[in-house]
Amino acid sequence: MSAFDIYCELDGELDGSIQCDERMSRHTTFRVGGPAALFIECATLADISKVCTVLEQHRMPWAPVGKGSNLLVSDKGCNAAIITLGNEFKKAVFTDDGFLVAGAGTLLSRIVQDAFKNGYSGLEFAVGIPGTLGGALFMNAGVRNEAIGDHVEALTVYTPHKGLERWQGSDIDWRYRNSGIPRGCIILEAEMRVKPGDVSQIRSRMESNLERRKQRQPLSQPSAGSVFRNPEGESAGQLIEGAGLKGEQKGGARISDLHANFIVNTGDATAADIMALIVLARRRVREAHGIELQPEIQFLGF
């Protein structure tokens, strides 16, 4: 069955929306990427269940995507269904017993700001990190010495054939820029530990962290954040810079002059331009330092 047939089966049956051949350049922070066969916003749990059932019946591959802040999609697009979370999964509340319960579709920046406004500490490290909570959880996003997984009490996920599951944060294999959460499930909600704090001190830490990001990262240009994981005891950016690649350009893509572990879209980059720089950086670092860099960003359609 074609993507259009699946579209016809689901159109009008969802609280959310479904589109065919949606260009992923509209949904990635790189601002590049060809069309996905289907782009489905699931507004409710019932939508997710129905969509996953239909996609599985017709053997259509699928992938959950938040704001595309850690994603490179091929210029040719991908023959898959992209599932994104709608309104039911964009809520965040604070409980009386010291937890923040937030939907995975909520922007991480909003969660950090809500914690600050309500006088809760613990998430200041995440200020300036783009994307949704779900994406941050899947990648265990964070800074050098702290990550989102450090604060997770529990997760609610949906897995086809199993339905809803609640996982304790302590049972998840949190690693550097990797949660160990298997593909084939969708993170729906997280319960995170926060604690009351002094608002002025929280603000000061947030401002300091954000200023540090602005000084070290090219936040004003489209990118997907850090391209490579830092090898043990090393800095990927310093290794790339040491290989002489800072400022290297392919087409409209450029290795940032500010931070060599960032590739930026200077205005008319293609996914092929970005991929060429990724391949070049890996090869040159291997030749110069004997280290094989591992990508932090995810790939679709390659």
mmCIF file of C-alpha atoms in Angstrom:
data_model
loop_
_atom_site.group_PDB
_atom_site.id
_atom_site.type_symbol
_atom_site.label_atom_id
_atom_site.label_comp_id
_atom_site.label_asym_id
_atom_site.label_seq_id
_atom_site.Cartn_x
_atom_site.Cartn_y
_atom_site.Cartn_z
ATOM 1 C CA MET A 1 0.000 0.000 0.000
ATOM 2 C CA SER A 2 1.305 3.462 -0.884
ATOM 3 C CA ALA A 3 1.726 6.393 1.472
ATOM 4 C CA PHE A 4 -1.234 8.018 -0.258
ATOM 5 C CA ASP A 5 -3.420 5.005 0.528
ATOM 6 C CA ILE A 6 -2.410 5.229 4.194
ATOM 7 C CA TYR A 7 -3.151 8.951 4.077
ATOM 8 C CA CYS A 8 -6.639 8.236 2.736
ATOM 9 C CA GLU A 9 -7.227 5.666 5.489
ATOM 10 C CA LEU A 10 -6.196 8.021 8.302
ATOM 11 C CA ASP A 11 -7.350 11.395 6.965
ATOM 12 C CA GLY A 12 -10.343 12.592 8.957
ATOM 13 C CA GLU A 13 -9.867 9.834 11.554
ATOM 14 C CA LEU A 14 -7.389 11.700 13.745
ATOM 15 C CA ASP A 15 -7.683 14.515 16.252
ATOM 16 C CA GLY A 16 -4.324 15.597 14.868
ATOM 17 C CA SER A 17 -3.313 15.946 11.229
ATOM 18 C CA ILE A 18 -1.673 14.026 8.407
ATOM 19 C CA GLN A 19 0.183 15.262 5.328
ATOM 20 C CA CYS A 20 1.826 13.593 2.345
ATOM 21 C CA ASP A 21 5.258 14.555 1.005
ATOM 22 C CA GLU A 22 5.944 17.126 3.702
ATOM 23 C CA ARG A 23 9.352 18.743 3.267
ATOM 24 C CA MET A 24 11.456 18.106 6.339
ATOM 25 C CA SER A 25 13.373 21.355 5.814
ATOM 26 C CA ARG A 26 10.364 22.903 7.567
ATOM 27 C CA HIS A 27 10.854 20.675 10.573
ATOM 28 C CA THR A 28 14.618 20.585 11.210
ATOM 29 C CA THR A 29 16.858 23.221 12.739
ATOM 30 C CA PHE A 30 19.368 22.656 9.912
ATOM 31 C CA ARG A 31 16.537 23.846 7.616
ATOM 32 C CA VAL A 32 17.387 21.177 5.059
ATOM 33 C CA GLY A 33 15.769 17.893 4.087
ATOM 34 C CA GLY A 34 13.513 16.484 1.410
ATOM 35 C CA PRO A 35 9.968 15.177 1.792
ATOM 36 C CA ALA A 36 8.796 12.548 4.244
ATOM 37 C CA ALA A 37 6.258 10.151 2.762
ATOM 38 C CA LEU A 38 3.892 11.023 5.609
ATOM 39 C CA PHE A 39 4.028 13.645 8.358
ATOM 40 C CA ILE A 40 1.581 12.883 11.147
ATOM 41 C CA GLU A 41 0.808 15.000 14.195
ATOM 42 C CA CYS A 42 -0.771 12.854 16.895
ATOM 43 C CA ALA A 43 -2.844 15.051 19.180
ATOM 44 C CA THR A 44 -3.980 12.256 21.518
ATOM 45 C CA LEU A 45 -2.985 8.815 22.741
ATOM 46 C CA ALA A 46 -5.803 7.389 20.623
ATOM 47 C CA ASP A 47 -4.160 8.978 17.561
ATOM 48 C CA ILE A 48 -0.833 7.318 18.390
ATOM 49 C CA SER A 49 -2.434 3.909 18.829
ATOM 50 C CA LYS A 50 -4.399 4.191 15.592
ATOM 51 C CA VAL A 51 -1.464 5.515 13.564
ATOM 52 C CA CYS A 52 0.966 2.856 14.790
ATOM 53 C CA THR A 53 -1.553 0.098 14.075
ATOM 54 C CA VAL A 54 -2.190 1.271 10.510
ATOM 55 C CA LEU A 55 1.486 1.850 9.760
ATOM 56 C CA GLU A 56 2.389 -1.599 11.026
ATOM 57 C CA GLN A 57 -0.401 -3.237 9.047
ATOM 58 C CA HIS A 58 1.002 -1.716 5.873
ATOM 59 C CA ARG A 59 4.667 -2.123 6.846
ATOM 60 C CA MET A 60 5.399 1.576 6.615
ATOM 61 C CA PRO A 61 8.518 2.482 8.642
ATOM 62 C CA TRP A 62 8.113 5.355 11.063
ATOM 63 C CA ALA A 63 10.157 7.594 13.313
ATOM 64 C CA PRO A 64 9.187 9.999 16.102
ATOM 65 C CA VAL A 65 10.540 13.521 15.621
ATOM 66 C CA GLY A 66 10.288 16.536 17.899
ATOM 67 C CA LYS A 67 11.597 19.863 16.612
ATOM 68 C CA GLY A 68 14.315 18.268 14.489
ATOM 69 C CA SER A 69 17.082 19.948 16.482
ATOM 70 C CA ASN A 70 19.396 16.949 16.342
ATOM 71 C CA LEU A 71 18.505 15.601 12.910
ATOM 72 C CA LEU A 72 19.833 15.558 9.351
ATOM 73 C CA VAL A 73 17.375 14.439 6.668
ATOM 74 C CA SER A 74 18.531 13.530 3.161
ATOM 75 C CA ASP A 75 17.777 15.907 0.305
ATOM 76 C CA LYS A 76 15.804 13.036 -1.232
ATOM 77 C CA GLY A 77 13.687 12.794 1.897
ATOM 78 C CA CYS A 78 12.668 9.517 3.474
ATOM 79 C CA ASN A 79 10.134 6.841 2.614
ATOM 80 C CA ALA A 80 8.764 6.789 6.123
ATOM 81 C CA ALA A 81 6.085 8.268 8.329
ATOM 82 C CA ILE A 82 7.230 10.980 10.713
ATOM 83 C CA ILE A 83 5.247 11.029 13.955
ATOM 84 C CA THR A 84 5.210 14.208 16.006
ATOM 85 C CA LEU A 85 3.310 14.948 19.215
ATOM 86 C CA GLY A 86 0.432 17.412 19.442
ATOM 87 C CA ASN A 87 -1.383 19.379 22.133
ATOM 88 C CA GLU A 88 -2.089 16.610 24.658
ATOM 89 C CA PHE A 89 1.656 16.103 24.996
ATOM 90 C CA LYS A 90 2.624 19.752 25.421
ATOM 91 C CA LYS A 91 1.584 20.314 29.022
ATOM 92 C CA ALA A 92 3.707 20.724 32.124
ATOM 93 C CA VAL A 93 2.606 20.804 35.779
ATOM 94 C CA PHE A 94 4.388 20.885 39.130
ATOM 95 C CA THR A 95 3.224 18.492 41.823
ATOM 96 C CA ASP A 96 3.050 19.169 45.541
ATOM 97 C CA ASP A 97 5.661 16.504 46.247
ATOM 98 C CA GLY A 98 8.444 18.125 44.227
ATOM 99 C CA PHE A 99 8.121 16.764 40.709
ATOM 100 C CA LEU A 100 7.649 18.333 37.302
ATOM 101 C CA VAL A 101 5.394 16.234 35.065
ATOM 102 C CA ALA A 102 5.705 17.260 31.414
ATOM 103 C CA GLY A 103 4.595 15.942 28.051
ATOM 104 C CA ALA A 104 7.354 14.902 25.658
ATOM 105 C CA GLY A 105 6.141 17.360 23.032
ATOM 106 C CA THR A 106 6.799 20.324 25.322
ATOM 107 C CA LEU A 107 9.671 22.565 24.305
ATOM 108 C CA LEU A 108 12.615 22.084 26.655
ATOM 109 C CA SER A 109 13.081 25.857 26.753
ATOM 110 C CA ARG A 110 9.535 26.285 28.064
ATOM 111 C CA ILE A 111 10.105 23.689 30.792
ATOM 112 C CA VAL A 112 13.265 25.472 31.942
ATOM 113 C CA GLN A 113 11.456 28.819 32.013
ATOM 114 C CA ASP A 114 8.423 27.384 33.825
ATOM 115 C CA ALA A 115 10.686 25.900 36.496
ATOM 116 C CA PHE A 116 12.383 29.272 36.970
ATOM 117 C CA LYS A 117 9.095 31.211 37.125
ATOM 118 C CA ASN A 118 7.716 28.808 39.726
ATOM 119 C CA GLY A 119 10.872 28.948 41.826
ATOM 120 C CA TYR A 120 12.162 25.446 41.135
ATOM 121 C CA SER A 121 15.827 24.600 40.693
ATOM 122 C CA GLY A 122 17.591 21.743 38.955
ATOM 123 C CA LEU A 123 17.111 22.408 35.252
ATOM 124 C CA GLU A 124 19.257 25.523 34.816
ATOM 125 C CA PHE A 125 21.879 23.509 32.940
ATOM 126 C CA ALA A 126 19.397 23.002 30.076
ATOM 127 C CA VAL A 127 18.871 26.680 29.293
ATOM 128 C CA GLY A 128 19.514 27.291 25.606
ATOM 129 C CA ILE A 129 19.245 23.622 24.597
ATOM 130 C CA PRO A 130 16.772 23.515 21.664
ATOM 131 C CA GLY A 131 14.111 20.960 20.848
ATOM 132 C CA THR A 132 11.440 19.093 22.756
ATOM 133 C CA LEU A 133 11.632 17.236 26.035
ATOM 134 C CA GLY A 134 11.159 13.932 24.200
ATOM 135 C CA GLY A 135 14.144 14.528 21.975
ATOM 136 C CA ALA A 136 16.232 15.649 24.930
ATOM 137 C CA LEU A 137 15.326 12.489 26.820
ATOM 138 C CA PHE A 138 16.066 10.175 23.912
ATOM 139 C CA MET A 139 19.513 11.754 23.411
ATOM 140 C CA ASN A 140 20.110 12.374 27.131
ATOM 141 C CA ALA A 141 20.860 15.982 26.246
ATOM 142 C CA GLY A 142 22.947 18.086 28.553
ATOM 143 C CA VAL A 143 26.282 19.696 29.223
ATOM 144 C CA ARG A 144 29.637 18.139 30.028
ATOM 145 C CA ASN A 145 28.874 17.253 33.649
ATOM 146 C CA GLU A 146 25.073 17.132 33.751
ATOM 147 C CA ALA A 147 22.288 15.695 31.605
ATOM 148 C CA ILE A 148 18.510 15.459 31.558
ATOM 149 C CA GLY A 149 18.618 11.803 32.606
ATOM 150 C CA ASP A 150 20.095 12.841 35.954
ATOM 151 C CA HIS A 151 16.730 14.353 36.867
ATOM 152 C CA VAL A 152 14.261 11.747 35.591
ATOM 153 C CA GLU A 153 12.138 9.962 38.182
ATOM 154 C CA ALA A 154 9.989 8.089 35.653
ATOM 155 C CA LEU A 155 8.998 7.972 31.986
ATOM 156 C CA THR A 156 5.750 7.033 30.275
ATOM 157 C CA VAL A 157 6.243 5.496 26.839
ATOM 158 C CA TYR A 158 4.043 3.907 24.188
ATOM 159 C CA THR A 159 5.218 0.774 22.417
ATOM 160 C CA PRO A 160 3.180 -1.002 19.722
ATOM 161 C CA HIS A 161 1.836 -4.364 20.955
ATOM 162 C CA LYS A 162 2.545 -3.341 24.553
ATOM 163 C CA GLY A 163 0.696 -0.053 24.881
ATOM 164 C CA LEU A 164 1.547 2.325 27.727
ATOM 165 C CA GLU A 165 4.450 1.521 30.020
ATOM 166 C CA ARG A 166 5.915 3.383 32.957
ATOM 167 C CA TRP A 167 9.660 3.084 33.369
ATOM 168 C CA GLN A 168 11.569 4.162 36.439
ATOM 169 C CA GLY A 169 14.383 6.570 35.653
ATOM 170 C CA SER A 170 16.791 4.424 37.675
ATOM 171 C CA ASP A 171 16.114 1.464 35.353
ATOM 172 C CA ILE A 172 17.105 3.384 32.192
ATOM 173 C CA ASP A 173 20.635 3.003 30.882
ATOM 174 C CA TRP A 174 21.495 6.707 30.791
ATOM 175 C CA ARG A 175 24.797 7.283 29.029
ATOM 176 C CA TYR A 176 26.656 10.182 27.471
ATOM 177 C CA ARG A 177 24.298 11.550 24.785
ATOM 178 C CA ASN A 178 22.411 8.279 24.759
ATOM 179 C CA SER A 179 19.524 7.080 26.879
ATOM 180 C CA GLY A 180 19.470 3.487 25.726
ATOM 181 C CA ILE A 181 15.730 3.960 25.084
ATOM 182 C CA PRO A 182 14.992 1.574 22.215
ATOM 183 C CA ARG A 183 13.764 2.696 18.840
ATOM 184 C CA GLY A 184 10.234 1.575 18.146
ATOM 185 C CA CYS A 185 8.724 3.280 21.173
ATOM 186 C CA ILE A 186 7.459 6.817 21.671
ATOM 187 C CA ILE A 187 8.273 8.811 24.801
ATOM 188 C CA LEU A 188 5.057 10.481 25.973
ATOM 189 C CA GLU A 189 5.756 12.008 29.378
ATOM 190 C CA ALA A 190 8.457 12.464 31.984
ATOM 191 C CA GLU A 191 8.324 12.936 35.722
ATOM 192 C CA MET A 192 11.389 14.910 36.783
ATOM 193 C CA ARG A 193 12.837 15.822 40.153
ATOM 194 C CA VAL A 194 13.041 19.531 40.945
ATOM 195 C CA LYS A 195 13.475 21.379 44.215
ATOM 196 C CA PRO A 196 12.488 24.808 45.530
ATOM 197 C CA GLY A 197 15.215 27.390 45.080
ATOM 198 C CA ASP A 198 15.977 31.064 45.332
ATOM 199 C CA VAL A 199 14.660 32.740 42.172
ATOM 200 C CA SER A 200 17.513 35.233 41.985
ATOM 201 C CA GLN A 201 20.089 32.439 42.209
ATOM 202 C CA ILE A 202 18.244 30.375 39.598
ATOM 203 C CA ARG A 203 18.166 33.400 37.294
ATOM 204 C CA SER A 204 21.859 34.032 37.827
ATOM 205 C CA ARG A 205 22.789 30.443 36.949
ATOM 206 C CA MET A 206 20.566 30.496 33.864
ATOM 207 C CA GLU A 207 22.004 33.786 32.637
ATOM 208 C CA SER A 208 25.546 32.551 33.200
ATOM 209 C CA ASN A 209 24.891 29.281 31.346
ATOM 210 C CA LEU A 210 23.180 31.051 28.456
ATOM 211 C CA GLU A 211 25.949 33.629 28.127
ATOM 212 C CA ARG A 212 28.498 30.828 28.022
ATOM 213 C CA ARG A 213 26.563 29.189 25.187
ATOM 214 C CA LYS A 214 26.341 32.446 23.244
ATOM 215 C CA GLN A 215 30.093 32.970 23.526
ATOM 216 C CA ARG A 216 31.011 29.432 22.477
ATOM 217 C CA GLN A 217 28.275 28.336 20.060
ATOM 218 C CA PRO A 218 26.918 29.807 16.784
ATOM 219 C CA LEU A 219 23.365 30.205 18.045
ATOM 220 C CA SER A 220 22.431 32.789 15.402
ATOM 221 C CA GLN A 221 22.820 30.357 12.472
ATOM 222 C CA PRO A 222 20.834 27.220 11.607
ATOM 223 C CA SER A 223 22.560 24.114 12.953
ATOM 224 C CA ALA A 224 21.780 20.852 14.737
ATOM 225 C CA GLY A 225 23.943 21.544 17.756
ATOM 226 C CA SER A 226 27.009 19.413 18.387
ATOM 227 C CA VAL A 227 27.610 17.132 15.416
ATOM 228 C CA PHE A 228 29.859 14.601 17.184
ATOM 229 C CA ARG A 229 30.014 13.120 20.661
ATOM 230 C CA ASN A 230 33.082 14.076 22.644
ATOM 231 C CA PRO A 231 35.450 11.085 22.789
ATOM 232 C CA GLU A 232 36.497 10.015 26.277
ATOM 233 C CA GLY A 233 38.807 12.681 27.671
ATOM 234 C CA GLU A 234 38.738 14.713 24.456
ATOM 235 C CA SER A 235 36.813 17.571 22.857
ATOM 236 C CA ALA A 236 35.418 16.839 19.395
ATOM 237 C CA GLY A 237 35.545 20.538 18.557
ATOM 238 C CA GLN A 238 39.200 20.819 19.490
ATOM 239 C CA LEU A 239 40.041 17.677 17.518
ATOM 240 C CA ILE A 240 38.321 19.059 14.409
ATOM 241 C CA GLU A 241 40.006 22.422 14.868
ATOM 242 C CA GLY A 242 43.334 20.650 15.365
ATOM 243 C CA ALA A 243 42.799 18.913 12.029
ATOM 244 C CA GLY A 244 42.660 22.338 10.376
ATOM 245 C CA LEU A 245 38.971 22.310 9.532
ATOM 246 C CA LYS A 246 37.606 25.308 11.401
ATOM 247 C CA GLY A 247 35.847 27.459 8.795
ATOM 248 C CA GLU A 248 35.902 24.711 6.140
ATOM 249 C CA GLN A 249 32.998 25.074 3.725
ATOM 250 C CA LYS A 250 31.146 22.796 1.320
ATOM 251 C CA GLY A 251 28.465 24.547 -0.690
ATOM 252 C CA GLY A 252 26.261 26.385 1.779
ATOM 253 C CA ALA A 253 27.448 24.425 4.829
ATOM 254 C CA ARG A 254 30.331 25.553 7.003
ATOM 255 C CA ILE A 255 32.230 24.227 10.009
ATOM 256 C CA SER A 256 31.675 27.059 12.452
ATOM 257 C CA ASP A 257 34.473 29.531 13.077
ATOM 258 C CA LEU A 258 33.181 29.824 16.640
ATOM 259 C CA HIS A 259 32.962 26.106 17.535
ATOM 260 C CA ALA A 260 34.314 23.445 15.197
ATOM 261 C CA ASN A 261 31.856 20.788 16.419
ATOM 262 C CA PHE A 262 29.030 22.817 14.887
ATOM 263 C CA ILE A 263 28.151 22.774 11.199
ATOM 264 C CA VAL A 264 26.019 25.748 10.193
ATOM 265 C CA ASN A 265 23.765 26.439 7.243
ATOM 266 C CA THR A 266 24.986 29.741 5.820
ATOM 267 C CA GLY A 267 21.780 30.156 3.840
ATOM 268 C CA ASP A 268 21.571 27.695 0.972
ATOM 269 C CA ALA A 269 23.095 24.496 2.315
ATOM 270 C CA THR A 270 21.876 21.087 1.278
ATOM 271 C CA ALA A 271 21.935 17.914 3.332
ATOM 272 C CA ALA A 272 24.620 16.665 0.933
ATOM 273 C CA ASP A 273 26.793 19.694 1.786
ATOM 274 C CA ILE A 274 26.436 18.991 5.491
ATOM 275 C CA MET A 275 27.106 15.290 5.069
ATOM 276 C CA ALA A 276 30.237 16.050 3.053
ATOM 277 C CA LEU A 277 31.606 18.058 5.983
ATOM 278 C CA ILE A 278 30.697 15.299 8.443
ATOM 279 C CA VAL A 279 32.561 12.723 6.350
ATOM 280 C CA LEU A 280 35.519 15.079 5.906
ATOM 281 C CA ALA A 281 35.753 15.837 9.634
ATOM 282 C CA ARG A 282 35.691 12.158 10.564
ATOM 283 C CA ARG A 283 38.394 11.316 8.019
ATOM 284 C CA ARG A 284 40.696 14.196 8.897
ATOM 285 C CA VAL A 285 40.406 13.640 12.667
ATOM 286 C CA ARG A 286 41.121 9.950 12.159
ATOM 287 C CA GLU A 287 44.187 10.784 10.087
ATOM 288 C CA ALA A 288 45.440 13.532 12.424
ATOM 289 C CA HIS A 289 44.611 12.031 15.811
ATOM 290 C CA GLY A 290 43.799 8.352 15.265
ATOM 291 C CA ILE A 291 40.341 8.898 16.762
ATOM 292 C CA GLU A 292 37.074 7.854 15.107
ATOM 293 C CA LEU A 293 34.460 10.514 15.851
ATOM 294 C CA GLN A 294 30.936 9.225 16.476
ATOM 295 C CA PRO A 295 28.006 11.370 15.310
ATOM 296 C CA GLU A 296 25.703 12.783 17.941
ATOM 297 C CA ILE A 297 23.074 13.855 15.427
ATOM 298 C CA GLN A 298 20.588 11.394 13.939
ATOM 299 C CA PHE A 299 20.143 10.654 10.218
ATOM 300 C CA LEU A 300 17.069 9.961 8.120
ATOM 301 C CA GLY A 301 16.940 8.909 4.489
ATOM 302 C CA PHE A 302 20.641 8.158 4.030
#
